[in-house]
GROMACS .gro file of C-alpha atoms in nm:
model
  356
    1UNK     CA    1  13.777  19.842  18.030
    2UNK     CA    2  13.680  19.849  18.338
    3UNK     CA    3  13.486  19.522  18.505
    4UNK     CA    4  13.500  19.341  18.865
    5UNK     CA    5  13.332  19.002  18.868
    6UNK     CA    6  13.243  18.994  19.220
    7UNK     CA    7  12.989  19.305  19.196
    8UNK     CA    8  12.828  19.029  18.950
    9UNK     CA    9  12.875  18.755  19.171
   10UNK     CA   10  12.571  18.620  19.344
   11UNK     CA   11  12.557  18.735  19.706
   12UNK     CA   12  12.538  18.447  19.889
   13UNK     CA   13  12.871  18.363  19.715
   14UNK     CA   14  13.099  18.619  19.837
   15UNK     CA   15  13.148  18.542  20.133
   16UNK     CA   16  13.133  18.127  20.054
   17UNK     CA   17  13.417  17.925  20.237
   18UNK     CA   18  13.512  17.669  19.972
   19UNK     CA   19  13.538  17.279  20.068
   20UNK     CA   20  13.871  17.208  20.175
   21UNK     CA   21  13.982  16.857  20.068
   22UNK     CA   22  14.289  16.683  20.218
   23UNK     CA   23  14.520  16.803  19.883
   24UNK     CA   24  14.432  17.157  19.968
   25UNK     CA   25  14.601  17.185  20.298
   26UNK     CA   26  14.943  16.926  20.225
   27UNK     CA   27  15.011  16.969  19.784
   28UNK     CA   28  15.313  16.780  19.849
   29UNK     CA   29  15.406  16.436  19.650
   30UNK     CA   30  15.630  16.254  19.925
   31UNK     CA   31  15.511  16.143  20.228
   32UNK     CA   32  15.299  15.881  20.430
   33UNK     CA   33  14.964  16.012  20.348
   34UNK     CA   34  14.723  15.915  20.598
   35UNK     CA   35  14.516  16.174  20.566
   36UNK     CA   36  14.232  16.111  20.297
   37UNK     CA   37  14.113  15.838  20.409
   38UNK     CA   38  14.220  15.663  20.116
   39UNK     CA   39  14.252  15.252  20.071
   40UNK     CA   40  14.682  15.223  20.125
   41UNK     CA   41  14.648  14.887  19.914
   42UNK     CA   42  14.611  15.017  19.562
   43UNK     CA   43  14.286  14.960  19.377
   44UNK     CA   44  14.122  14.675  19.259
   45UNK     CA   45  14.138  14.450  18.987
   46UNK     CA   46  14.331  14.678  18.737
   47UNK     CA   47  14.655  14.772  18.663
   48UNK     CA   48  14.725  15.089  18.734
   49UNK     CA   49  14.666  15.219  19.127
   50UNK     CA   50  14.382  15.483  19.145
   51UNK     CA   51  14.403  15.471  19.541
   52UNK     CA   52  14.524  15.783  19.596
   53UNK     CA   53  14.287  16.148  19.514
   54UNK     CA   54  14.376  16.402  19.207
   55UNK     CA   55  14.536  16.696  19.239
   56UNK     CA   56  14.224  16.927  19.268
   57UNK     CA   57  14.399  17.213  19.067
   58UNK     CA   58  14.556  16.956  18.802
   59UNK     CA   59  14.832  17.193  18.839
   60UNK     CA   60  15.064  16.967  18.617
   61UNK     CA   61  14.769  16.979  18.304
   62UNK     CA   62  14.774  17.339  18.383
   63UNK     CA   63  15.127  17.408  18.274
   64UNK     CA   64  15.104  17.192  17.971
   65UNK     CA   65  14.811  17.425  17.902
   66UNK     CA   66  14.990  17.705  17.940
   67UNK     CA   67  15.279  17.668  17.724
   68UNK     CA   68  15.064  17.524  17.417
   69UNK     CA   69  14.826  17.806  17.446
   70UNK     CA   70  15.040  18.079  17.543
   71UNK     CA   71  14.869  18.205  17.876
   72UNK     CA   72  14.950  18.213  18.231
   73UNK     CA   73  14.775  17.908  18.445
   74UNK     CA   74  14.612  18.116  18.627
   75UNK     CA   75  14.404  18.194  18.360
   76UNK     CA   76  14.280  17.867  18.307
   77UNK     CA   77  14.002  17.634  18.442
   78UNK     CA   78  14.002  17.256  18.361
   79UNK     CA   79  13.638  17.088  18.352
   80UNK     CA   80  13.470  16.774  18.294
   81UNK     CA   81  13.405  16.917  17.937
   82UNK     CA   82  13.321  17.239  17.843
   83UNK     CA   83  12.969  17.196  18.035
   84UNK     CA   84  13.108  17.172  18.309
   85UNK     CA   85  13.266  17.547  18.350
   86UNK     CA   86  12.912  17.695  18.105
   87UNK     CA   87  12.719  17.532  18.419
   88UNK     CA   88  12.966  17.678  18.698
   89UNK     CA   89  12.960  18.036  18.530
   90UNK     CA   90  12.559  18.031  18.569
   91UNK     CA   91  12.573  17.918  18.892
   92UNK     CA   92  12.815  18.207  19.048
   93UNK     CA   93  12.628  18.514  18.822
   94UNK     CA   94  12.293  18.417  18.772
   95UNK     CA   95  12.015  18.435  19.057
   96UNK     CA   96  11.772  18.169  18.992
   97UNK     CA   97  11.405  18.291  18.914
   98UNK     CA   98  11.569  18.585  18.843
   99UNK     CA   99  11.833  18.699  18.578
  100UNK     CA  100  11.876  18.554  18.246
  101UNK     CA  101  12.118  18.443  17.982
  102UNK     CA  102  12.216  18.578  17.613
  103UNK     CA  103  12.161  18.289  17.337
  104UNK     CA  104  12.201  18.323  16.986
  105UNK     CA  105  12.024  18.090  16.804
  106UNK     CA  106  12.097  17.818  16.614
  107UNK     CA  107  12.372  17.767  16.876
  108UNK     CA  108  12.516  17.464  17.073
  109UNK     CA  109  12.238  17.369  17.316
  110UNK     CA  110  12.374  17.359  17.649
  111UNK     CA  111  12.401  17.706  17.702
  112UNK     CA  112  11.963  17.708  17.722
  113UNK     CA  113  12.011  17.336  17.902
  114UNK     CA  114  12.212  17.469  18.187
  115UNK     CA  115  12.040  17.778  18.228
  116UNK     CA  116  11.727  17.599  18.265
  117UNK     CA  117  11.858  17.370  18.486
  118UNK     CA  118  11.986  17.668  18.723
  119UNK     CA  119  11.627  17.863  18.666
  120UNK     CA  120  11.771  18.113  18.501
  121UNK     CA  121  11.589  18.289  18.214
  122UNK     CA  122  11.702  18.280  17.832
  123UNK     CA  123  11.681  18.561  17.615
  124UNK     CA  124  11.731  18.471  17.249
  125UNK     CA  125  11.836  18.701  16.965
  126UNK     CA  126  11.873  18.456  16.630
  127UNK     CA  127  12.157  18.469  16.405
  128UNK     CA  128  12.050  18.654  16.085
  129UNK     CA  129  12.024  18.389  15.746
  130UNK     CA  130  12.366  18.396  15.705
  131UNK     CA  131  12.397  18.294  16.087
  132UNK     CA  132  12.598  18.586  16.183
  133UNK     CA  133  12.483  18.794  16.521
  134UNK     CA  134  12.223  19.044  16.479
  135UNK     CA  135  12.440  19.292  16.689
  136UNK     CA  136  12.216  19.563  16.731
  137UNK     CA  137  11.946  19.276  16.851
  138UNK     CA  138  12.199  19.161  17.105
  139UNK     CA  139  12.237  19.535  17.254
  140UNK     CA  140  11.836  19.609  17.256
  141UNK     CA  141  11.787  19.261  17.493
  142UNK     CA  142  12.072  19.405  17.717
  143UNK     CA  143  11.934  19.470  18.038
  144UNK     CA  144  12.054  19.489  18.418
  145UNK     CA  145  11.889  19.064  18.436
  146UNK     CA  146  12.130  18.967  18.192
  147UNK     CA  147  12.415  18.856  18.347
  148UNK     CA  148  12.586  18.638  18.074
  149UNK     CA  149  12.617  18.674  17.653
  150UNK     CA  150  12.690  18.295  17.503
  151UNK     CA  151  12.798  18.300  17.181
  152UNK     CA  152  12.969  18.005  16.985
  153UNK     CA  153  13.254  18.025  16.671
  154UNK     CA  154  13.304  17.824  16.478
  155UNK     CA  155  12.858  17.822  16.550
  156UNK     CA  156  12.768  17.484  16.563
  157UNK     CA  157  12.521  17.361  16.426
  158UNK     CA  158  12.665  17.558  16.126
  159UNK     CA  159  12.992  17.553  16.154
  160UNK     CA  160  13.056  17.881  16.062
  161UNK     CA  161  13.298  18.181  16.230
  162UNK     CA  162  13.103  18.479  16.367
  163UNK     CA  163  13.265  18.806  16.239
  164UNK     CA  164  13.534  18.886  16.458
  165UNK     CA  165  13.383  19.290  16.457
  166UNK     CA  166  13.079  19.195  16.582
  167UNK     CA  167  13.255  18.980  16.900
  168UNK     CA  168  13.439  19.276  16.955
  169UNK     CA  169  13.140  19.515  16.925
  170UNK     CA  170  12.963  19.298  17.191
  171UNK     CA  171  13.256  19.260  17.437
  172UNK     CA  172  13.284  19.650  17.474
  173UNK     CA  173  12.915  19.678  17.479
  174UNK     CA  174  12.767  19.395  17.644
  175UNK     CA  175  12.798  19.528  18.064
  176UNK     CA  176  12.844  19.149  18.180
  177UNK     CA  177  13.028  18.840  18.120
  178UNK     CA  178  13.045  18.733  17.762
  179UNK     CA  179  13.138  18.419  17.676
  180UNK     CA  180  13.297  18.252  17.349
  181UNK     CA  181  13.259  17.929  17.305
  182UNK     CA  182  13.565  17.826  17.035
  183UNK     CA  183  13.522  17.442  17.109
  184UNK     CA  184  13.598  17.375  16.731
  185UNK     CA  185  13.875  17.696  16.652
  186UNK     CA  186  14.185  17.443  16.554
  187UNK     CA  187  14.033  17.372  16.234
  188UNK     CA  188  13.933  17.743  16.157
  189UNK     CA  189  14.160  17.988  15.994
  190UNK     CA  190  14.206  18.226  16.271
  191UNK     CA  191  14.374  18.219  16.614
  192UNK     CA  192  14.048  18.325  16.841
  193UNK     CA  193  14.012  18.557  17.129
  194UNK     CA  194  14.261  18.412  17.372
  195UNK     CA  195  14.537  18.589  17.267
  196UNK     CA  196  14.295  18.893  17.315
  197UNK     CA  197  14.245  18.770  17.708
  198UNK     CA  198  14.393  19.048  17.869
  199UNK     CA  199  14.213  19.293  17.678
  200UNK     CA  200  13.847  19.190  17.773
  201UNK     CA  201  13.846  19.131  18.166
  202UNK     CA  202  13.424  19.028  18.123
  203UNK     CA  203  13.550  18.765  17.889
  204UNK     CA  204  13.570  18.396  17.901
  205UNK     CA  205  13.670  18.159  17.624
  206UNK     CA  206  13.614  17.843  17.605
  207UNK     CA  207  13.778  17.526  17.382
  208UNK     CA  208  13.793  17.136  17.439
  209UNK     CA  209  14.006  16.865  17.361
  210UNK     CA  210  13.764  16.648  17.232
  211UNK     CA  211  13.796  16.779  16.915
  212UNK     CA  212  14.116  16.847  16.757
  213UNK     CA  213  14.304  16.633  16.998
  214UNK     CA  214  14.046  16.323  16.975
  215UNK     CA  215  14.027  16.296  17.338
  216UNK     CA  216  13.649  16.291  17.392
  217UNK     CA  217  13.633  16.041  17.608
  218UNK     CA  218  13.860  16.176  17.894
  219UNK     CA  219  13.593  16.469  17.893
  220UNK     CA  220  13.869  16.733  17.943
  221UNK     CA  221  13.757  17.140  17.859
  222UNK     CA  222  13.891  17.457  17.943
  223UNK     CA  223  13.767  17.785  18.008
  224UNK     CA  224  14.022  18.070  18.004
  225UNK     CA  225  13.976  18.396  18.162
  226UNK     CA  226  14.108  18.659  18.442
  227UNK     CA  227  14.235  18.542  18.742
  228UNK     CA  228  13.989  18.670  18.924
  229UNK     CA  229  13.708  18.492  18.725
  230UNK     CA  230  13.883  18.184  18.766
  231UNK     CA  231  13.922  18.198  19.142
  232UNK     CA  232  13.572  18.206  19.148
  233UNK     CA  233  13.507  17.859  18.956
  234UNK     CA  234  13.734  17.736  19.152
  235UNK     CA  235  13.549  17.820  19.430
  236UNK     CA  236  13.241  17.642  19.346
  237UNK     CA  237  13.341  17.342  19.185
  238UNK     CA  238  13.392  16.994  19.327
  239UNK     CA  239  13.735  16.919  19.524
  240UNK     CA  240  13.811  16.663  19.211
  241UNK     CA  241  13.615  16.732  18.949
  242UNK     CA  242  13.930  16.582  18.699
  243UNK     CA  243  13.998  16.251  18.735
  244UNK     CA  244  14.365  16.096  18.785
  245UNK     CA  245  14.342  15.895  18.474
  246UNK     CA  246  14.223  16.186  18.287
  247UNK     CA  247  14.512  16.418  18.400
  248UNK     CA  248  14.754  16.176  18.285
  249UNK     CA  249  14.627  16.086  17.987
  250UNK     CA  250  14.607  16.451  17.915
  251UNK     CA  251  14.960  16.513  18.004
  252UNK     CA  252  15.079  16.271  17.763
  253UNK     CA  253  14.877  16.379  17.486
  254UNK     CA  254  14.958  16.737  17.533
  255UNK     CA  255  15.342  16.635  17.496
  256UNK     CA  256  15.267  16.552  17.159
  257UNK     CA  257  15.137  16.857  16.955
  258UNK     CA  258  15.244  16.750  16.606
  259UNK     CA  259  15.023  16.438  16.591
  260UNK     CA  260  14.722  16.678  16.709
  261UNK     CA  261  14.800  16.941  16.404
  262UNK     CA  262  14.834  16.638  16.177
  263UNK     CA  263  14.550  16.512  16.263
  264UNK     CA  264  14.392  16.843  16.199
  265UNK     CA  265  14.556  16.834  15.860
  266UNK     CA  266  14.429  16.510  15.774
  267UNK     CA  267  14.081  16.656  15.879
  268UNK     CA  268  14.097  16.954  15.692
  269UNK     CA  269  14.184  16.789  15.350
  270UNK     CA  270  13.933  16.535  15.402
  271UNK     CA  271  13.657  16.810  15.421
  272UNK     CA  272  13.763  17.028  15.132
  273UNK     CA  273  13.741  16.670  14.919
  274UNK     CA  274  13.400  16.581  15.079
  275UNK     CA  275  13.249  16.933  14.995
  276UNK     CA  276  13.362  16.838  14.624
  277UNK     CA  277  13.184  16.500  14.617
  278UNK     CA  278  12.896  16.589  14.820
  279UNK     CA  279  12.812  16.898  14.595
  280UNK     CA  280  12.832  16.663  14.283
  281UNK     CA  281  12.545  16.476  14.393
  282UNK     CA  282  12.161  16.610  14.267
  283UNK     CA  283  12.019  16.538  14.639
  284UNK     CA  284  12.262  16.778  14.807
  285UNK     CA  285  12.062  17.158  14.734
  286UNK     CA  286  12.350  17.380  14.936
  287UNK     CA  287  12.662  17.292  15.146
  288UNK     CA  288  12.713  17.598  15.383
  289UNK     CA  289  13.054  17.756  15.465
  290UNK     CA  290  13.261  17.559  15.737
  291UNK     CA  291  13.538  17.646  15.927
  292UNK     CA  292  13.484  17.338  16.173
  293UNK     CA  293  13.547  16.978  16.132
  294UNK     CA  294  13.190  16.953  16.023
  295UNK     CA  295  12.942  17.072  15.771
  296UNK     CA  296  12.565  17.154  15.720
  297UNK     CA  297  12.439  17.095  15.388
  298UNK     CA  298  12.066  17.127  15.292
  299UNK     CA  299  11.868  16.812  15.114
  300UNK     CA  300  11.498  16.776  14.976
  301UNK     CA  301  11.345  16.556  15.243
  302UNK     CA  302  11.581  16.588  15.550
  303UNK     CA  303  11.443  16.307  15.805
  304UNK     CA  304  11.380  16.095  15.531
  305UNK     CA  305  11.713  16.121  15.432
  306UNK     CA  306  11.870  16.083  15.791
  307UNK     CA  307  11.678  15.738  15.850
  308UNK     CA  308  11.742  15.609  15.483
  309UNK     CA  309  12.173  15.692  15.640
  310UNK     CA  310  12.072  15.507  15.996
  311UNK     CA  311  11.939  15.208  15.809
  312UNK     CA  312  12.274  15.209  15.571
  313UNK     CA  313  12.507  15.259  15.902
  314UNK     CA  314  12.589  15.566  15.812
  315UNK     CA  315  12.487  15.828  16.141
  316UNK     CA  316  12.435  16.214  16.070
  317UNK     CA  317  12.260  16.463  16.306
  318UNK     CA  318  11.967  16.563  16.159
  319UNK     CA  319  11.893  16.939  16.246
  320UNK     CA  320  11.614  17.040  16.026
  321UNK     CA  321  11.433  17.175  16.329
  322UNK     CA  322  11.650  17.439  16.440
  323UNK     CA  323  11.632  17.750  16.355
  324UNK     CA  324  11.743  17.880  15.974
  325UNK     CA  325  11.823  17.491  15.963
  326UNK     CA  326  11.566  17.443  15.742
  327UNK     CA  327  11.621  17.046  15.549
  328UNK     CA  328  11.939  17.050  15.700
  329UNK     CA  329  12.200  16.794  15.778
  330UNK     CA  330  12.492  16.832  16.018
  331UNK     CA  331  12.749  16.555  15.866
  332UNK     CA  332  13.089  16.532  16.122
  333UNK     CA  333  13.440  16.493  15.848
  334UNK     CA  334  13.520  16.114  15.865
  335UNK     CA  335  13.824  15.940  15.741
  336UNK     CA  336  13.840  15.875  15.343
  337UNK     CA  337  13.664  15.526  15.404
  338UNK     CA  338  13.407  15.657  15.621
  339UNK     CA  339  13.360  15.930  15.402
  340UNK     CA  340  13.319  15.734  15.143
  341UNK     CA  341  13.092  15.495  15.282
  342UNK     CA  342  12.850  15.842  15.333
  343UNK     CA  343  12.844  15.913  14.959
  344UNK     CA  344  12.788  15.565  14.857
  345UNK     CA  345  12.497  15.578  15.088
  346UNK     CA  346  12.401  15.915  14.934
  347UNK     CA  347  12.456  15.844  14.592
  348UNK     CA  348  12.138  15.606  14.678
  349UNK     CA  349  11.885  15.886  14.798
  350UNK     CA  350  11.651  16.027  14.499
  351UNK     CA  351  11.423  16.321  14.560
  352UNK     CA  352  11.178  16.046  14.477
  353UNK     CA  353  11.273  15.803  14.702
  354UNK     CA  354  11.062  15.856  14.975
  355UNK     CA  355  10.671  15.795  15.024
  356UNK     CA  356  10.502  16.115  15.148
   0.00000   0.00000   0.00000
């Protein structure tokens, strides 16, 4: 397949001369750095010294990367989350006012928040009732003003894999950049695109580590794709956009893969035993299939239900406004106490219990 990123790039971005920050021009670790303007002293009032700037490239992260995931690091882009690089690739091929973006809705929601952020249009083609693409839907809102194809699996809100024929169908169809968005693909049963990389030079994937690796709170995603696509995020970002006490933490967690997959384990049996229980109880109608670390179930009175939960303690995301979401809850797989302390709660909900 043949496909060159920079004939989608916007034009005032070709020719852009990137910032060039003071770990740019010496990468070196040794050395009496006076040349970032940085305080010498250390940093104040905590342990650790944050004085000096990040590597920009987090070249160390990078490598880690690399060897889990089994791709070169130039493949790979490190953002502050996933929204970070979904934000960047609008930014560098999509002209504001206007070309548009690819949703599939239900869908994660940042892909239509970005875009409208950058004015940039969104075309949406919904999932079918099973929420699997409508392929042929997909092709027919193709046009030369759609520069990028977002598409999420596991889906979230409903947790669900999109059939791996129809990604493929799309990536040789779709002209521009498609993007998969496999944030929650350690708890599926399948291995994802990435080791298809090389195959699809329009296409980006994208996965976290807030998930699986229960780093959230560093705010650490990655978006893997040709070297030439990543050159170009690179481009645009910020100098640091990683902090220092992200990229270490990071590195140490990445040295430890087992406790990740056991953690996944420990997930994974949890949900199968909380799809039992919750499907015993007369207010749950329909638990959908899940290959996440989360499911969607469908109840009688859905925002009656998710305040009854807030004002036990228990906190669900109530989604029974998006599309083919009809009365449903998203409920997140707890630990065994926590999940238990949903049922309980449950167990109290009657289809009568609430006052139209």
């Amino acid at each position: 397949m043949s496909f060159d990123p920079n004939t989608l790039l916007r034009k005032h971005l070709i020719n852009l001369k990137s910032y060039s920050s003071a770990r740019d021009e010496y990468t070196g670790k040794e050395g009496v750095f006076l040349d970032a303007n940085e305080n010498p002293y250390g940093s104040a009032g905590v342990r650790e010294a944050y004085n000096r700037y990040p590597d920009p490239y987090q070249q160390e992260v990078k490598q880690a990367v690399a060897k889990i995931k089994n791709i070169g690091a130039e493949s790979i882009f490190l953002g502050n989350g996933s929204d970070e690089p979904i934000d960047l690739l609008i930014r560098a091929f999509c002209d504001p006012g206007k070309d548009k973006v690819i949703t599939v809705p239900p869908t994660y929601g940042m892909y239509e928040v970005s875009a409208g952020i950058n004015d940039v249009g969104i075309v949406k083609v919904p999932l079918n009732e099973n929420f699997q693409l409508d392929v042929k839907g997909v092709i027919s809102a193709t046009g030369s003003d759609t520069k990028i194809l977002f598409l999420c699996s596991p889906n979230n809100p409903t947790g669900n894999l999109i059939r791996k024929e129809d990604l493929f169908t799309l990536l040789h169809e779709f002209p521009n950049l498609v993007v998969i968005d496999e944030a929650y693909i350690d708890f599926a049963p399948d291995a994802g695109f990435l080791p298809h990389l090389h195959r699809f030079p329009n296409l980006v994937v994208l996965q976290t580590l807030s998930k699986a690796w229960g780093l959230a709170g560093v705010r650490l995603g990655m978006a893997f794709a040709s070297p030439e696509i990543i050159v170009i995020l690179n481009r645009i970002k910020p100098p640091y956009n990683i902090a220092a006490p992200t990229q270490s933490i990071v590195r140490e967690a990445l040295g430890n893969v087992l406790a990740k997959e056991k953690m996944v384990a420990d997930i994974l049996e949890q949900k199968n035993w909380l799809e039992d229980q919750l499907a015993a109880l007369p207010i749950v109608q329909h638990i959908y299939p899940s290959d996440a670390n989360f499911m969607l179930i469908r109840v009688p009175k859905p925002k009656e239900t998710y305040q009854f939960l807030i004002d036990q303690k228990v906190i669900v995301r109530d989604r029974s406004n998006v599309m083919h979401c009809h009365g449903c809850l998203r409920i997140t797989v707890g630990t065994r106490t926590e999940n238990e302390a949903l049922l309980k709660a449950m167990a109290l909900v009657k289809e009568d219990s609430f006052v139209n």
